[in-house]
Coordinates of N, CA and C in Angstrom, one line a residue:
Chain A
N24 N 22.8 -17.1 -14.3 CA 22.4 -16.0 -14.3 C 22.0 -15.1 -13.2
A25 N 23.1 -14.1 -12.8 CA 23.1 -13.0 -11.7 C 21.4 -12.0 -11.9
G26 N 20.9 -12.1 -12.8 CA 19.3 -11.1 -12.9 C 20.4 -10.0 -13.0
V27 N 19.6 -9.0 -12.0 CA 19.5 -7.5 -12.0 C 20.9 -7.3 -10.6
T28 N 22.1 -6.8 -10.8 CA 22.9 -6.4 -9.9 C 22.7 -4.8 -9.6
Q29 N 23.0 -4.3 -8.6 CA 23.4 -3.1 -7.8 C 24.6 -2.7 -6.9
T30 N 25.6 -2.1 -7.5 CA 26.4 -1.6 -6.3 C 26.5 -0.1 -6.5
P31 N 26.9 0.5 -5.3 CA 27.1 -0.2 -3.7 C 26.2 -0.9 -3.4
K32 N 26.0 -1.7 -2.1 CA 24.5 -2.0 -1.9 C 24.5 -0.7 -0.6
F33 N 25.7 -0.4 0.3 CA 25.2 0.8 1.3 C 26.0 2.3 0.7
R34 N 25.7 3.5 1.0 CA 26.5 4.3 1.1 C 26.5 5.6 1.9
V35 N 27.3 6.2 2.4 CA 26.6 7.2 3.5 C 27.3 8.6 2.4
L36 N 26.8 9.3 2.4 CA 27.7 10.4 1.8 C 27.3 11.5 2.5
K37 N 28.3 13.1 2.5 CA 28.0 14.4 2.8 C 27.1 15.3 2.1
T38 N 26.4 15.9 2.4 CA 26.0 17.1 1.7 C 26.8 17.5 0.5
G39 N 26.5 17.5 -1.1 CA 27.2 18.1 -1.7 C 28.6 17.5 -2.5
Q40 N 28.6 15.6 -2.1 CA 29.0 15.2 -2.5 C 28.7 14.4 -3.5
S41 N 29.3 13.8 -4.4 CA 29.0 13.4 -6.1 C 29.0 11.9 -5.5
M42 N 28.7 10.8 -6.2 CA 28.5 9.5 -6.7 C 27.8 9.1 -7.7
T43 N 27.8 7.7 -8.1 CA 27.7 7.2 -9.4 C 27.0 5.6 -8.8
L44 N 25.4 5.4 -8.9 CA 25.2 3.7 -8.7 C 25.1 3.2 -9.9
L45 N 26.1 2.3 -9.9 CA 25.6 1.1 -11.1 C 24.4 0.0 -11.2
C46 N 23.7 -0.2 -11.9 CA 23.3 -1.2 -12.5 C 23.2 -1.9 -13.6
A47 N 23.5 -3.3 -13.4 CA 24.0 -4.3 -14.2 C 23.1 -5.6 -14.2
Q48 N 22.8 -6.0 -15.8 CA 21.4 -6.8 -15.8 C 22.3 -7.8 -16.5
D49 N 22.0 -9.1 -16.8 CA 22.6 -10.0 -18.1 C 21.3 -10.8 -18.4
M50 N 20.4 -10.3 -18.7 CA 19.3 -10.5 -19.0 C 18.6 -10.0 -20.5
N51 N 20.2 -9.1 -20.9 CA 20.0 -8.3 -22.3 C 18.5 -7.9 -22.3
H52 N 18.2 -7.2 -21.3 CA 17.2 -6.7 -21.4 C 17.1 -5.2 -22.2
E53 N 16.1 -4.7 -22.9 CA 16.2 -3.7 -23.4 C 15.8 -2.4 -22.9
Y54 N 15.0 -2.6 -21.6 CA 14.3 -1.7 -20.8 C 15.2 -1.6 -19.5
M55 N 15.6 -0.4 -18.8 CA 16.1 -0.1 -17.9 C 15.2 0.9 -16.6
Y56 N 15.3 0.7 -15.6 CA 14.7 1.9 -15.2 C 15.2 1.9 -13.4
W57 N 15.6 3.3 -12.8 CA 15.9 3.7 -11.7 C 14.6 4.0 -10.9
Y58 N 14.1 3.9 -9.5 CA 13.1 3.8 -8.8 C 13.9 4.5 -7.5
R59 N 13.4 5.4 -6.8 CA 13.5 5.4 -5.4 C 12.2 5.1 -4.3
Q60 N 12.9 4.6 -3.2 CA 11.8 4.2 -2.6 C 12.0 4.5 -0.8
D61 N 10.8 5.4 -0.6 CA 11.0 6.2 0.7 C 9.7 5.7 1.6
P62 N 10.0 5.6 3.0 CA 8.9 5.4 4.0 C 7.6 5.6 3.4
G63 N 6.5 4.7 3.4 CA 5.1 5.7 3.4 C 4.9 6.0 1.5
M64 N 6.3 5.7 0.7 CA 5.7 6.3 -0.5 C 6.1 5.4 -1.8
G65 N 5.7 4.3 -1.5 CA 6.3 3.5 -2.5 C 7.4 3.5 -3.2
L66 N 7.3 3.3 -4.5 CA 8.7 3.5 -5.1 C 7.8 4.4 -6.4
R67 N 8.8 5.4 -6.7 CA 8.4 6.5 -7.5 C 9.8 6.4 -8.9
L68 N 9.5 6.4 -9.8 CA 10.6 6.7 -11.4 C 11.4 8.0 -11.1
I69 N 12.5 7.6 -11.3 CA 13.5 9.1 -11.2 C 13.8 8.7 -13.1
H70 N 14.1 7.8 -13.3 CA 14.6 7.9 -14.9 C 14.6 6.6 -15.5
Y71 N 14.5 6.7 -17.0 CA 14.3 5.0 -17.4 C 14.9 5.2 -18.6
S72 N 15.3 4.2 -19.2 CA 15.5 3.6 -20.7 C 15.2 2.9 -21.8
V73 N 15.2 3.4 -22.6 CA 14.3 2.3 -23.7 C 15.0 1.7 -24.5
G74 N 16.5 1.5 -24.6 CA 17.8 1.2 -25.3 C 18.7 1.4 -24.8
E75 N 19.6 1.1 -25.5 CA 21.3 1.8 -25.4 C 21.4 3.0 -25.9
G76 N 22.3 3.9 -25.6 CA 22.1 5.3 -25.6 C 21.1 6.1 -25.1
T77 N 19.9 5.9 -25.2 CA 18.7 6.3 -24.7 C 18.6 6.8 -23.4
T78 N 18.0 7.8 -22.9 CA 17.3 8.0 -21.3 C 16.0 8.8 -21.5
A79 N 15.7 9.0 -20.5 CA 14.4 9.8 -19.9 C 14.0 10.2 -18.8
K80 N 13.0 11.2 -18.8 CA 13.2 11.5 -16.9 C 11.9 10.8 -16.7
G81 N 11.7 10.6 -15.8 CA 10.6 10.2 -14.9 C 9.9 10.7 -13.7
E82 N 9.2 10.6 -12.9 CA 8.4 11.3 -12.4 C 8.9 12.0 -11.4
V83 N 10.2 11.8 -10.4 CA 10.8 12.7 -9.7 C 12.7 12.7 -10.5
P84 N 12.9 13.5 -11.6 CA 14.4 13.5 -12.1 C 15.3 14.6 -11.6
D85 N 14.9 15.4 -10.7 CA 15.6 16.7 -10.4 C 16.5 15.9 -9.2
G86 N 18.0 16.7 -9.7 CA 19.0 16.1 -8.5 C 19.9 14.8 -9.4
Y87 N 19.0 14.6 -10.5 CA 20.0 12.9 -10.5 C 20.3 13.3 -12.4
N88 N 21.3 12.5 -12.6 CA 21.5 12.0 -14.3 C 22.1 11.0 -14.5
V89 N 21.5 10.5 -15.8 CA 22.0 8.8 -16.2 C 22.5 8.7 -17.3
S90 N 23.2 7.5 -17.3 CA 23.5 7.1 -18.3 C 23.5 5.8 -19.0
R91 N 23.3 5.5 -20.2 CA 22.7 3.8 -21.0 C 23.9 3.9 -21.5
L92 N 25.4 3.6 -21.7 CA 26.4 3.8 -22.8 C 26.6 2.4 -23.3
K93 N 26.1 1.4 -22.7 CA 26.1 -0.5 -22.8 C 24.6 -1.0 -22.5
K94 N 23.9 -1.6 -22.8 CA 22.7 -2.2 -23.2 C 22.7 -2.6 -21.8
Q95 N 23.9 -3.3 -21.0 CA 23.9 -4.1 -20.0 C 23.6 -3.6 -18.9
N96 N 24.3 -1.7 -18.9 CA 24.6 -1.0 -17.4 C 23.3 0.0 -17.8
F97 N 23.3 0.5 -16.5 CA 22.4 2.0 -16.1 C 22.8 2.6 -15.2
L98 N 23.6 3.6 -15.2 CA 24.3 4.5 -14.4 C 23.2 5.9 -13.5
L99 N 23.4 5.8 -12.4 CA 22.2 7.1 -11.8 C 23.2 7.8 -11.3
G100 N 23.3 9.2 -11.1 CA 24.5 9.7 -11.1 C 23.9 11.1 -10.0
L101 N 24.9 11.1 -8.8 CA 24.0 12.5 -7.9 C 25.2 13.3 -8.2
E102 N 25.1 14.6 -8.6 CA 26.0 15.2 -8.4 C 26.9 16.1 -7.3
S103 N 25.3 16.7 -6.8 CA 25.5 17.4 -5.3 C 24.7 17.3 -4.6
A104 N 24.8 15.6 -3.5 CA 23.8 15.0 -2.9 C 23.2 16.1 -2.1
A105 N 21.8 16.1 -1.8 CA 21.3 16.6 -0.7 C 20.5 15.6 0.4
P106 N 20.2 16.0 1.5 CA 19.7 15.0 2.4 C 18.3 14.5 1.9
S107 N 17.6 15.3 1.3 CA 16.4 14.9 0.3 C 16.6 13.7 -0.5
Q108 N 17.6 13.3 -0.3 CA 18.0 12.0 -1.8 C 18.2 11.0 -0.9
T109 N 18.3 11.0 0.6 CA 18.6 9.6 1.2 C 17.5 8.7 1.4
S110 N 18.0 7.4 0.8 CA 16.4 6.8 0.0 C 17.1 5.2 -0.3
V111 N 16.3 4.5 -0.3 CA 16.3 3.2 -1.1 C 16.4 3.1 -2.7
Y112 N 17.1 2.7 -3.3 CA 17.2 3.5 -4.6 C 17.1 1.6 -5.3
F113 N 16.0 1.5 -6.2 CA 16.3 0.0 -6.6 C 16.6 0.8 -8.3
C114 N 17.1 -0.6 -9.1 CA 16.8 -0.6 -10.5 C 16.5 -1.5 -10.9
A115 N 15.9 -1.5 -12.0 CA 15.1 -2.8 -12.8 C 15.0 -2.4 -14.0
S116 N 14.6 -4.1 -14.7 CA 15.0 -4.2 -16.2 C 13.8 -4.8 -16.7
R117 N 13.4 -4.9 -18.0 CA 12.1 -5.7 -18.1 C 12.9 -5.9 -20.0
T118 N 12.0 -6.7 -21.0 CA 12.4 -7.1 -22.3 C 12.0 -5.9 -22.9
G119 N 11.1 -5.6 -22.7 CA 10.3 -3.9 -23.7 C 9.4 -4.7 -24.9
F120 N 9.5 -5.8 -25.0 CA 8.9 -6.5 -26.2 C 7.7 -6.6 -26.3
T121 N 6.9 -6.4 -24.7 CA 5.1 -6.5 -25.1 C 5.1 -4.8 -23.9
G122 N 4.0 -4.8 -23.4 CA 3.3 -3.8 -22.7 C 3.1 -4.5 -21.4
T123 N 3.3 -6.1 -21.8 CA 2.9 -6.9 -20.1 C 4.1 -7.8 -19.5
D124 N 5.3 -7.2 -20.5 CA 6.3 -7.9 -19.6 C 6.5 -7.2 -18.4
T125 N 7.2 -8.3 -17.2 CA 7.4 -8.0 -16.0 C 8.6 -7.4 -16.0
Q126 N 8.5 -6.6 -14.7 CA 10.6 -5.8 -14.3 C 10.7 -6.7 -13.4
Y127 N 11.7 -6.8 -13.1 CA 12.8 -7.5 -12.2 C 14.2 -6.5 -11.6
F128 N 13.7 -6.9 -10.4 CA 14.8 -5.8 -9.4 C 15.6 -6.1 -9.2
G129 N 16.6 -5.5 -8.8 CA 17.6 -5.8 -8.5 C 17.9 -5.3 -6.8
P130 N 18.7 -5.9 -5.9 CA 18.7 -5.7 -4.5 C 18.2 -4.2 -4.0
G131 N 19.1 -3.5 -4.8 CA 18.7 -2.1 -4.0 C 20.0 -1.4 -3.6
T132 N 20.5 -0.1 -3.0 CA 21.1 0.9 -2.9 C 20.6 1.5 -1.7
R133 N 21.1 1.2 -0.2 CA 20.9 2.1 0.6 C 21.5 3.4 0.9
L134 N 20.9 4.8 0.4 CA 21.9 5.9 0.7 C 21.5 6.8 1.7
T135 N 22.3 6.9 2.4 CA 22.3 8.1 3.4 C 22.9 9.6 3.2
V136 N 22.4 10.4 3.1 CA 23.4 11.6 2.5 C 22.7 12.8 4.2
L137 N 24.2 13.0 4.6 CA 24.5 13.4 5.9 C 24.5 15.0 5.8
Chain B
G17 N -2.6 14.0 -12.7 CA -2.3 12.3 -13.4 C -2.5 10.9 -12.8
Q18 N -1.9 9.9 -13.5 CA -2.8 8.8 -12.9 C -1.9 8.3 -11.7
Q19 N -3.2 8.1 -10.9 CA -2.6 7.8 -9.5 C -3.1 6.3 -9.4
V20 N -2.3 5.5 -8.4 CA -2.7 4.0 -8.0 C -3.0 4.3 -6.3
M21 N -3.8 4.3 -5.9 CA -4.4 4.3 -4.4 C -3.9 2.7 -3.5
Q22 N -3.4 2.7 -3.1 CA -3.8 0.8 -2.3 C -4.3 1.2 -0.5
I23 N -5.7 0.3 -0.3 CA -5.7 0.4 1.2 C -5.9 -0.8 1.8
P24 N -5.5 -1.4 3.4 CA -4.7 -0.3 3.8 C -3.6 0.1 3.8
Q25 N -2.9 0.9 4.4 CA -1.5 1.1 4.6 C -0.8 0.2 5.9
Y26 N -1.6 -0.3 6.9 CA -0.9 -1.6 7.2 C -2.1 -2.3 7.9
Q27 N -1.8 -3.7 8.0 CA -2.9 -4.9 8.4 C -1.8 -5.7 9.3
H28 N -2.3 -5.6 10.6 CA -1.6 -7.0 11.8 C -3.0 -7.7 12.0
V29 N -2.1 -8.9 11.6 CA -3.5 -10.2 11.6 C -2.7 -11.1 12.1
Q30 N -3.3 -12.2 13.0 CA -3.0 -13.6 13.7 C -2.5 -14.3 12.7
E31 N -1.9 -15.3 12.5 CA -1.6 -16.5 11.8 C -2.7 -17.1 11.7
G32 N -3.3 -17.7 10.6 CA -4.2 -18.3 10.0 C -6.0 -17.3 9.8
E33 N -5.8 -15.9 9.9 CA -7.0 -15.2 9.7 C -6.4 -14.6 8.0
D34 N -7.2 -14.2 7.2 CA -7.3 -13.8 6.1 C -6.6 -12.6 6.3
F35 N -6.3 -12.0 5.1 CA -6.1 -10.7 4.7 C -6.6 -10.6 3.2
T36 N -6.8 -8.9 3.1 CA -6.9 -8.5 2.0 C -6.4 -7.3 1.6
T37 N -6.1 -6.5 0.5 CA -5.3 -5.4 0.2 C -6.3 -5.3 -1.1
Y38 N -6.8 -3.6 -1.5 CA -7.4 -3.4 -2.5 C -6.8 -2.3 -3.2
C39 N -6.4 -2.2 -4.3 CA -5.7 -1.3 -5.1 C -6.6 -0.5 -5.9
N40 N -6.8 0.8 -6.1 CA -7.7 1.8 -7.5 C -6.4 2.8 -7.9
S41 N -7.2 2.5 -9.2 CA -6.5 3.3 -10.2 C -7.2 4.6 -10.5
S42 N -6.9 5.4 -11.1 CA -7.8 7.1 -11.2 C -7.9 6.8 -12.8
T43 N -7.3 6.0 -13.3 CA -7.7 5.7 -14.6 C -7.7 4.1 -15.2
T44 N -7.9 3.8 -16.2 CA -8.2 2.5 -17.1 C -6.9 1.9 -17.0
L45 N -6.8 0.5 -16.6 CA -5.0 0.0 -16.4 C -5.5 -1.1 -17.9
S46 N -4.2 -1.2 -18.6 CA -3.9 -2.3 -19.6 C -3.8 -3.7 -18.8
N47 N -3.2 -3.7 -18.1 CA -3.1 -4.8 -16.6 C -2.4 -4.1 -15.8
I48 N -2.5 -4.5 -14.4 CA -2.1 -4.8 -13.4 C -1.0 -5.5 -12.9
Q49 N -0.5 -5.5 -12.4 CA 0.8 -6.5 -11.5 C 1.1 -6.3 -10.2
W50 N 1.1 -7.2 -9.5 CA 1.3 -7.6 -8.1 C 2.9 -7.4 -7.5
Y51 N 3.6 -7.3 -6.6 CA 5.2 -7.3 -6.2 C 4.7 -7.5 -4.9
K52 N 5.6 -8.4 -4.0 CA 6.1 -8.4 -3.0 C 6.8 -7.8 -2.6
Q53 N 7.2 -7.5 -1.7 CA 8.6 -6.9 -0.7 C 9.0 -7.4 1.1
R54 N 9.8 -8.4 1.1 CA 9.9 -8.8 2.1 C 10.9 -7.6 2.7
P55 N 10.9 -7.3 4.4 CA 11.5 -6.3 5.0 C 13.1 -6.3 4.5
G56 N 13.5 -5.6 4.2 CA 14.9 -5.3 3.5 C 15.4 -5.8 2.6
G57 N 13.9 -6.0 1.7 CA 14.3 -6.8 0.4 C 14.0 -5.7 -0.4
H58 N 14.1 -6.7 -1.9 CA 13.4 -5.9 -3.3 C 11.9 -6.5 -3.5
P59 N 11.0 -5.4 -4.3 CA 10.0 -5.7 -4.9 C 10.3 -7.4 -6.1
V60 N 9.5 -7.8 -5.8 CA 9.6 -9.6 -6.5 C 8.2 -9.4 -6.9
F61 N 7.9 -9.8 -8.2 CA 6.5 -10.0 -8.8 C 6.0 -11.1 -8.2
L62 N 4.8 -11.2 -8.4 CA 3.7 -12.1 -8.0 C 3.0 -12.2 -8.9
I63 N 2.5 -11.7 -9.7 CA 1.2 -11.9 -10.7 C 1.1 -11.0 -11.6
Q64 N 0.5 -11.3 -12.8 CA -0.1 -9.9 -13.6 C -1.4 -10.0 -13.9
L65 N -2.4 -9.4 -14.2 CA -3.4 -9.5 -14.3 C -4.4 -8.3 -15.9
V66 N -4.4 -9.1 -16.4 CA -4.6 -8.4 -17.9 C -6.2 -8.7 -18.2
K67 N -7.1 -9.8 -18.3 CA -8.7 -9.1 -18.8 C -9.2 -8.8 -17.5
S68 N -10.2 -8.0 -18.0 CA -11.3 -7.6 -17.2 C -12.0 -8.5 -16.3
G69 N -12.1 -8.6 -15.3 CA -12.5 -9.4 -14.4 C -12.2 -10.7 -14.0
E70 N -11.0 -10.7 -14.5 CA -9.9 -12.1 -14.1 C -9.4 -12.2 -12.8
V71 N -9.4 -13.6 -12.7 CA -9.4 -13.9 -11.6 C -8.2 -15.0 -11.1
K72 N -7.0 -14.6 -10.9 CA -6.0 -16.2 -10.7 C -5.4 -16.4 -9.3
K73 N -5.0 -17.9 -9.2 CA -5.0 -18.0 -7.9 C -3.6 -18.8 -7.8
Q74 N -3.0 -18.4 -6.7 CA -1.8 -19.0 -6.6 C -1.7 -19.1 -5.0
K75 N -1.5 -20.6 -5.1 CA -1.7 -21.4 -3.8 C -2.7 -20.7 -2.5
R76 N -2.3 -20.2 -1.5 CA -3.3 -19.1 -0.8 C -3.8 -18.0 -1.3
L77 N -2.9 -17.5 -2.0 CA -3.1 -16.2 -2.6 C -4.4 -16.2 -3.8
T78 N -4.8 -15.3 -3.7 CA -6.4 -15.1 -5.1 C -6.4 -13.3 -5.2
F79 N -5.8 -13.3 -6.7 CA -5.8 -12.0 -7.3 C -7.1 -11.6 -8.2
Q80 N -7.7 -10.2 -8.0 CA -8.6 -10.1 -8.7 C -9.0 -8.9 -9.8
F81 N -8.9 -8.6 -10.8 CA -9.0 -7.5 -11.5 C -10.4 -7.1 -11.7
G82 N -10.6 -5.6 -12.0 CA -12.0 -5.7 -11.7 C -12.6 -5.2 -13.4
E83 N -13.7 -5.4 -13.3 CA -14.8 -5.4 -14.4 C -13.8 -4.1 -15.1
A84 N -13.9 -3.3 -14.7 CA -13.8 -1.7 -15.3 C -12.3 -1.5 -15.7
K85 N -11.4 -2.5 -14.8 CA -9.8 -3.0 -14.8 C -9.2 -1.5 -14.2
K86 N -10.0 -0.7 -13.5 CA -9.7 0.1 -12.5 C -9.4 -0.2 -11.0
N87 N -9.5 -1.2 -10.4 CA -9.7 -1.9 -9.4 C -9.3 -2.8 -9.5
S88 N -8.3 -3.4 -8.4 CA -8.0 -4.8 -8.0 C -7.7 -5.6 -6.5
S89 N -7.6 -6.6 -6.1 CA -7.5 -7.0 -5.3 C -6.6 -8.3 -5.1
L90 N -5.9 -8.0 -3.6 CA -5.5 -9.3 -3.1 C -5.6 -10.3 -2.0
H91 N -6.3 -11.2 -2.4 CA -6.6 -12.0 -0.8 C -6.0 -13.2 -0.7
I92 N -5.4 -12.9 1.0 CA -4.5 -14.2 1.5 C -5.8 -14.8 2.2
T93 N -5.2 -16.0 1.8 CA -6.4 -17.3 2.9 C -5.1 -17.6 4.1
A94 N -5.8 -17.7 5.0 CA -4.6 -18.4 6.4 C -3.5 -17.9 5.8
T95 N -3.1 -16.9 6.3 CA -2.3 -16.1 6.6 C -1.2 -17.0 7.5
Q96 N 0.2 -16.6 6.9 CA 1.3 -17.4 7.9 C 2.3 -16.6 7.7
T97 N 3.2 -17.1 8.5 CA 4.6 -15.8 9.3 C 5.3 -15.9 8.1
T98 N 5.4 -16.3 7.3 CA 6.0 -16.7 5.9 C 5.6 -15.2 4.7
D99 N 4.2 -15.0 5.2 CA 3.6 -13.8 4.2 C 4.1 -12.4 4.9
V100 N 4.9 -12.2 6.1 CA 5.1 -10.7 6.1 C 5.9 -10.2 5.0
G101 N 5.3 -8.7 4.7 CA 6.1 -8.0 4.0 C 5.0 -6.6 3.4
T102 N 5.2 -6.2 2.2 CA 4.6 -4.9 1.6 C 4.4 -5.5 0.5
Y103 N 3.1 -5.8 0.1 CA 2.1 -6.2 -1.4 C 1.7 -4.8 -1.8
F104 N 2.7 -4.6 -2.7 CA 2.6 -3.6 -4.4 C 1.5 -3.5 -5.3
C105 N 0.8 -3.0 -5.6 CA 0.0 -2.9 -6.6 C 0.6 -2.1 -7.6
A106 N 0.8 -2.4 -9.0 CA 1.4 -1.4 -9.8 C 0.9 -1.1 -11.3
G107 N 0.6 -0.1 -12.2 CA 0.1 -0.4 -13.3 C 1.1 0.0 -14.0
P108 N 0.9 0.4 -15.6 CA 2.1 0.5 -16.3 C 1.9 2.5 -16.7
R109 N 2.6 3.0 -16.3 CA 2.4 4.8 -16.8 C 2.7 4.9 -18.1
S110 N 1.9 6.0 -18.4 CA 1.6 6.4 -19.8 C 2.8 7.0 -20.1
N111 N 3.5 6.7 -21.6 CA 4.7 7.2 -22.3 C 5.7 7.4 -21.3
S112 N 6.1 6.1 -20.6 CA 7.3 6.0 -19.5 C 7.6 4.6 -20.1
G113 N 7.9 4.5 -21.1 CA 8.6 3.1 -21.5 C 8.1 1.8 -20.6
Y114 N 6.7 1.6 -20.0 CA 6.2 1.2 -19.5 C 6.8 1.1 -18.1
A115 N 7.2 2.0 -17.8 CA 7.5 1.7 -16.2 C 6.2 1.8 -15.5
L116 N 6.2 1.2 -13.9 CA 5.4 1.2 -13.4 C 5.3 2.3 -12.4
N117 N 3.6 2.3 -12.4 CA 3.2 3.1 -11.4 C 2.7 2.7 -10.0
F118 N 3.5 2.9 -9.2 CA 3.2 1.6 -7.8 C 1.6 2.4 -6.7
G119 N 1.4 1.6 -6.2 CA 0.5 2.1 -5.0 C 1.8 1.9 -4.2
K120 N 1.0 3.1 -2.7 CA 1.9 3.1 -1.6 C 2.1 1.9 -1.0
G121 N 2.1 1.0 -1.0 CA 1.9 -0.4 -0.8 C 1.2 -1.0 0.5
T122 N 0.7 -2.4 1.2 CA 0.2 -2.4 2.2 C 1.1 -3.4 2.8
S123 N 1.3 -3.0 4.2 CA 2.3 -3.8 4.8 C 1.4 -4.8 5.8
L124 N 2.1 -6.2 5.7 CA 1.3 -7.2 6.5 C 2.1 -7.6 7.4
L125 N 2.0 -7.6 8.6 CA 2.2 -8.4 9.6 C 1.5 -9.3 10.3
V126 N 2.3 -10.9 10.7 CA 1.8 -11.6 10.8 C 2.4 -12.2 12.1
T127 N 1.4 -12.4 13.1 CA 2.1 -12.8 14.4 C 1.8 -14.2 14.8
P128 N 2.4 -14.9 15.0 CA 2.1 -16.3 15.4 C 1.0 -16.8 16.5

């Protein structure tokens, strides 16, 4: 099992450009999450999904959109990138069967917006 | 809203010294999880505590969950250079599909 994978690993964008980050998991997990990590800020929840076809907003959703058309994939989109979106983005997944299941994180995407 | 606070933000120790990081939640938690993130890496699950007053050990690491289930600690005995990284505590967020609410982490630097 590859676990949770993310593409791309690195990306540099100019202000106003758009891009999509892809997260894929092969563990048949129901729940998937997008977090962003900024220096000294810990990880903050952007959006999450509790199953195929469902998405919901997290703590910092502005400027991002998501889709979960297939159970194994969770896409994060930036329609018009801003320098404030320079961050490391982590995807995570969990089974969702109980409240105590752990989360498995992908390796992250390091995004710089100029 | 629910907040999870961690102290200290940074800790620099000599190899062999002990290390402790503390985590406090503004609300009672059903469980608390600890993650380790190596420099340039991603968070990796260490342990989960569920019961009030629970203590769990993993080799040189000791994890505690407070009686009121609002605080937790991670203690490392006789640190090694392999312990370098950032340690995060996290509790479940309300109404967010069991997403986690992370503390800001404690970055540990161990010098030989």
